[in-house]
Amino acid sequence: MRSKIPPLCVADEATFWPWQRWPQFATRPERAAHVVVVPIVGMADWGLGHPLDAEETVLMRVLKEAAAKRADRLQLLVVPPVRFVLGPEEGCAFAVDPPIAHACIEEVVTSVAAAGFRKIVLFNSSPWNEELCDVAARDLRIDRGLQMFCIHLAALGFDFLPGRNPNRWELQTVITALLGAAPERIETAEDVAGGGKRSRAGGGKPATVTAATAAAPGLLETAAKRLGGLLQEIHAREPLPDEGRIPEATP
């Protein structure tokens, strides 16, 4: 039994990689059929009145609910989130350069592959890292022969980018409920240059903790169901033939 110490992150106990023991890995059958999720989270002030780790707060809770409600046949593992990624705007924190971010993702995925797993999902919350994940997944497919997939939190209805998400205040409602704390002052679009297109643009009326607590479960459940369906589709995919080697083009 684990000691009562703060967890690495929000996670489903049965599927979180660090909470497994080595004998559990040694006896895992059909590793090629497992789906391993690598969370990718940025840190930024998105003008929602909540802490910089709001992306991780939402992404890991959606992932935890999807994992907890997965079908028995879905063999799933989740590694700790990759937190040092791209952050090109002034509201971002702990950002690294593109080559470093790419190398960090590659190192984590390569370690997962070294343990015998081939089907890997990059689950990303950051609008600034969508292209990075797509490129990293492509490169790992080509260079390592891995069966790579990308899922972006924005596609599940929780898009942090102000100019792209008309329901962005649902996102703030969920964060308020998960943290149990009302947001601080919200910046409006007029506070930020660029007409609300930059990361810190806000606007709208924040929900109280009571209202957020009532509304958030339904929003989270919808996103978790979408994610669970996608993970199930990925799990059902046949492993790549010839250990993922890409056939050479014939003249």
Coordinates of C-alpha atoms in Angstrom, one line a residue:
M1 CA 0.0 0.0 0.0
R2 CA 1.4 3.4 -1.0
S3 CA 2.1 6.0 1.7
K4 CA -0.1 9.1 2.1
I5 CA 2.0 11.4 0.0
P6 CA 0.9 13.9 -2.6
P7 CA 0.4 12.1 -5.9
L8 CA 2.4 12.7 -9.1
C9 CA -0.8 13.8 -10.7
V10 CA -4.5 12.9 -11.0
A11 CA -4.7 9.4 -12.3
D12 CA -6.6 6.1 -12.3
E13 CA -4.9 3.8 -10.0
A14 CA -5.4 0.6 -12.0
T15 CA -3.8 2.1 -15.2
F16 CA -1.2 4.6 -14.0
W17 CA 2.3 3.3 -15.0
P18 CA 4.3 4.5 -11.9
W19 CA 1.8 2.7 -9.6
Q20 CA 2.4 -0.7 -11.2
R21 CA 5.0 -3.1 -9.8
W22 CA 7.7 -4.7 -11.9
P23 CA 6.2 -8.2 -11.6
Q24 CA 3.0 -6.8 -13.1
F25 CA 4.9 -5.7 -16.2
A26 CA 6.8 -9.0 -16.4
T27 CA 3.5 -10.9 -16.6
R28 CA 1.6 -8.6 -18.9
P29 CA 0.4 -10.6 -22.0
E30 CA -0.1 -9.2 -25.5
R31 CA 1.9 -6.0 -25.0
A32 CA 1.4 -5.1 -28.7
A33 CA -2.3 -4.9 -28.0
H34 CA -2.0 -2.5 -25.1
V35 CA -2.6 1.2 -25.5
V36 CA -0.2 3.5 -23.7
V37 CA -1.2 7.1 -23.2
V38 CA 1.4 9.9 -23.0
P39 CA -0.2 13.1 -21.7
I40 CA 1.2 16.3 -23.0
V41 CA 0.4 19.4 -21.0
G42 CA 1.5 23.1 -21.2
M43 CA 1.5 25.7 -18.5
A44 CA 0.0 29.0 -19.3
D45 CA -2.3 31.8 -18.1
W46 CA -5.3 31.4 -20.4
G47 CA -7.2 34.3 -18.9
L48 CA -9.6 32.0 -17.1
G49 CA -8.6 33.2 -13.6
H50 CA -7.1 29.8 -12.6
P51 CA -3.5 28.6 -12.0
L52 CA -1.0 27.9 -14.7
D53 CA -1.5 24.1 -14.6
A54 CA -5.2 24.4 -15.6
E55 CA -4.5 22.3 -18.7
E56 CA -3.2 19.4 -16.7
T57 CA -6.1 19.7 -14.2
V58 CA -8.6 19.2 -17.0
L59 CA -6.8 16.7 -19.2
M60 CA -5.8 14.3 -16.4
R61 CA -9.3 14.3 -14.9
V62 CA -10.9 13.5 -18.3
L63 CA -8.3 10.8 -18.8
K64 CA -8.9 9.4 -15.3
E65 CA -12.6 9.1 -15.9
A66 CA -12.2 7.5 -19.3
A67 CA -9.7 5.0 -17.8
A68 CA -12.0 4.2 -14.8
K69 CA -15.0 3.5 -17.1
R70 CA -13.1 1.7 -19.8
A71 CA -14.3 -1.7 -21.1
D72 CA -12.6 -4.7 -19.5
R73 CA -11.1 -5.6 -22.9
L74 CA -9.3 -2.2 -23.2
Q75 CA -5.8 -2.8 -22.0
L76 CA -4.6 0.6 -21.0
L77 CA -1.6 2.2 -19.4
V78 CA -0.9 5.9 -18.6
V79 CA 2.5 7.5 -18.0
P80 CA 3.0 10.8 -16.1
P81 CA 2.4 13.9 -18.1
V82 CA 5.1 15.6 -20.1
R83 CA 5.1 19.2 -18.8
F84 CA 8.0 20.8 -20.5
V85 CA 6.8 21.7 -23.9
L86 CA 6.3 24.6 -26.3
G87 CA 4.9 28.0 -25.0
P88 CA 5.5 30.8 -27.4
E89 CA 3.4 33.5 -25.7
E90 CA 4.2 35.7 -22.7
G91 CA 1.5 34.0 -20.7
C92 CA 3.2 30.7 -20.9
A93 CA 5.6 29.2 -18.3
F94 CA 8.4 26.7 -18.2
A95 CA 8.5 26.5 -22.0
V96 CA 11.4 24.9 -23.9
D97 CA 12.6 25.2 -27.5
P98 CA 11.1 23.0 -30.2
P99 CA 14.1 20.6 -30.5
I100 CA 14.1 20.0 -26.8
A101 CA 10.3 19.5 -26.6
H102 CA 10.5 17.0 -29.5
A103 CA 13.4 15.2 -27.9
C104 CA 11.6 15.0 -24.6
I105 CA 8.5 13.4 -26.2
E106 CA 10.8 11.0 -28.1
E107 CA 12.7 9.9 -25.0
V108 CA 9.5 9.1 -23.1
V109 CA 7.9 7.2 -26.0
T110 CA 11.2 5.3 -26.7
S111 CA 11.3 4.2 -23.1
V112 CA 7.7 3.0 -23.3
A113 CA 8.6 1.1 -26.5
A114 CA 11.7 -0.4 -24.8
A115 CA 9.3 -2.1 -22.3
G116 CA 7.6 -3.9 -25.2
F117 CA 4.6 -1.6 -26.0
R118 CA 4.0 -0.5 -29.6
K119 CA 0.6 1.3 -29.6
I120 CA 1.1 4.8 -28.2
V121 CA -1.2 7.8 -27.9
L122 CA 0.0 11.4 -27.5
F123 CA -2.9 13.0 -25.6
N124 CA -2.4 16.8 -25.7
S125 CA -4.1 19.7 -24.0
S126 CA -2.1 22.6 -25.3
P127 CA -3.1 24.5 -28.5
W128 CA 0.6 25.5 -28.9
N129 CA 1.7 21.9 -29.0
E130 CA -0.8 20.3 -31.4
E131 CA 1.6 20.5 -34.4
L132 CA 4.5 19.4 -32.3
C133 CA 2.6 16.2 -31.3
D134 CA 1.6 15.5 -34.9
V135 CA 5.2 15.9 -36.0
A136 CA 6.6 13.9 -33.2
A137 CA 4.1 11.1 -33.8
R138 CA 5.0 11.0 -37.5
D139 CA 8.7 10.9 -36.8
L140 CA 8.4 8.1 -34.2
R141 CA 6.3 6.1 -36.6
I142 CA 9.0 6.5 -39.3
D143 CA 12.1 6.2 -37.2
R144 CA 11.0 3.7 -34.6
G145 CA 8.2 1.7 -36.3
L146 CA 5.8 2.5 -33.6
Q147 CA 2.0 2.7 -34.0
M148 CA 1.4 6.3 -33.0
F149 CA -1.8 8.2 -32.5
C150 CA -2.7 11.8 -31.4
I151 CA -5.7 13.0 -29.5
H152 CA -6.1 16.7 -28.7
L153 CA -8.2 17.9 -25.8
A154 CA -9.7 20.6 -28.0
A155 CA -11.4 17.9 -30.1
L156 CA -13.2 16.7 -26.9
G157 CA -14.8 20.1 -26.4
F158 CA -12.2 21.6 -24.0
D159 CA -10.3 24.0 -26.2
F160 CA -8.1 26.5 -24.3
L161 CA -7.6 28.8 -27.3
P162 CA -9.8 31.9 -26.9
G163 CA -10.5 32.7 -30.6
R164 CA -11.3 29.1 -31.5
N165 CA -13.7 27.9 -28.8
P166 CA -17.2 29.5 -28.5
N167 CA -17.9 27.4 -25.4
R168 CA -14.7 28.4 -23.6
W169 CA -16.5 29.3 -20.4
E170 CA -17.6 25.7 -20.0
L171 CA -13.9 25.0 -19.6
Q172 CA -13.6 27.5 -16.8
T173 CA -16.6 26.0 -15.1
V174 CA -14.9 22.6 -15.1
I175 CA -11.7 24.0 -13.7
T176 CA -13.6 25.9 -11.0
A177 CA -15.3 22.7 -9.9
L178 CA -12.2 20.6 -10.0
L179 CA -10.2 23.1 -7.9
G180 CA -13.1 24.0 -5.6
A181 CA -12.1 27.6 -5.9
A182 CA -13.6 30.6 -7.7
P183 CA -11.5 32.2 -10.4
E184 CA -9.6 35.4 -9.8
R185 CA -10.1 38.5 -11.9
I186 CA -10.8 37.6 -15.5
E187 CA -9.1 39.5 -18.3
T188 CA -11.3 40.6 -21.1
A189 CA -10.5 40.8 -24.7
E190 CA -9.9 44.5 -24.3
D191 CA -7.2 43.9 -21.8
V192 CA -5.2 41.9 -24.4
A193 CA -3.8 43.1 -27.7
G194 CA -4.9 41.1 -30.7
G195 CA -8.7 41.2 -30.3
G196 CA -8.9 38.1 -28.1
K197 CA -6.8 35.9 -30.2
R198 CA -3.9 35.6 -27.8
S199 CA -3.6 33.1 -25.0
R200 CA -4.8 35.4 -22.1
A201 CA -7.9 36.7 -23.7
G202 CA -11.0 36.3 -21.6
G203 CA -14.5 37.7 -21.3
G204 CA -17.7 36.2 -20.0
K205 CA -19.2 35.7 -16.6
P206 CA -17.4 33.1 -14.3
A207 CA -19.5 30.5 -12.6
T208 CA -19.6 30.3 -8.8
V209 CA -18.1 27.2 -7.2
T210 CA -21.6 26.0 -6.4
A211 CA -22.9 26.4 -9.9
A212 CA -19.7 25.0 -11.4
T213 CA -19.9 21.9 -9.1
A214 CA -23.4 21.2 -10.4
A215 CA -22.5 21.7 -14.1
A216 CA -19.0 20.1 -14.4
P217 CA -19.9 16.4 -14.0
G218 CA -22.0 16.4 -17.2
L219 CA -19.3 18.2 -19.1
L220 CA -16.6 15.9 -17.9
E221 CA -18.6 12.8 -18.6
T222 CA -19.2 13.9 -22.2
A223 CA -15.5 14.5 -22.8
A224 CA -14.6 11.2 -21.1
K225 CA -17.0 9.2 -23.2
R226 CA -15.5 10.7 -26.4
L227 CA -12.0 9.9 -25.2
G228 CA -13.0 6.4 -24.2
G229 CA -14.5 5.8 -27.6
L230 CA -11.4 6.9 -29.3
L231 CA -9.2 4.8 -27.1
Q232 CA -11.4 1.8 -27.8
E233 CA -11.0 2.4 -31.5
I234 CA -7.3 2.6 -31.2
H235 CA -7.2 -0.6 -29.1
A236 CA -9.2 -2.4 -31.8
R237 CA -6.7 -1.5 -34.5
E238 CA -4.6 -4.5 -35.6
P239 CA -0.8 -4.2 -34.8
L240 CA 1.3 -2.9 -37.6
P241 CA 2.7 -5.7 -39.8
D242 CA 6.4 -6.6 -39.9
E243 CA 7.0 -4.9 -36.5
G244 CA 6.1 -1.5 -38.0
R245 CA 8.8 -1.5 -40.7
I246 CA 7.8 0.8 -43.6
P247 CA 8.1 -1.1 -46.9
E248 CA 10.6 0.3 -49.3
A249 CA 9.2 1.9 -52.4
T250 CA 9.5 -0.3 -55.5
P251 CA 10.2 1.2 -58.9

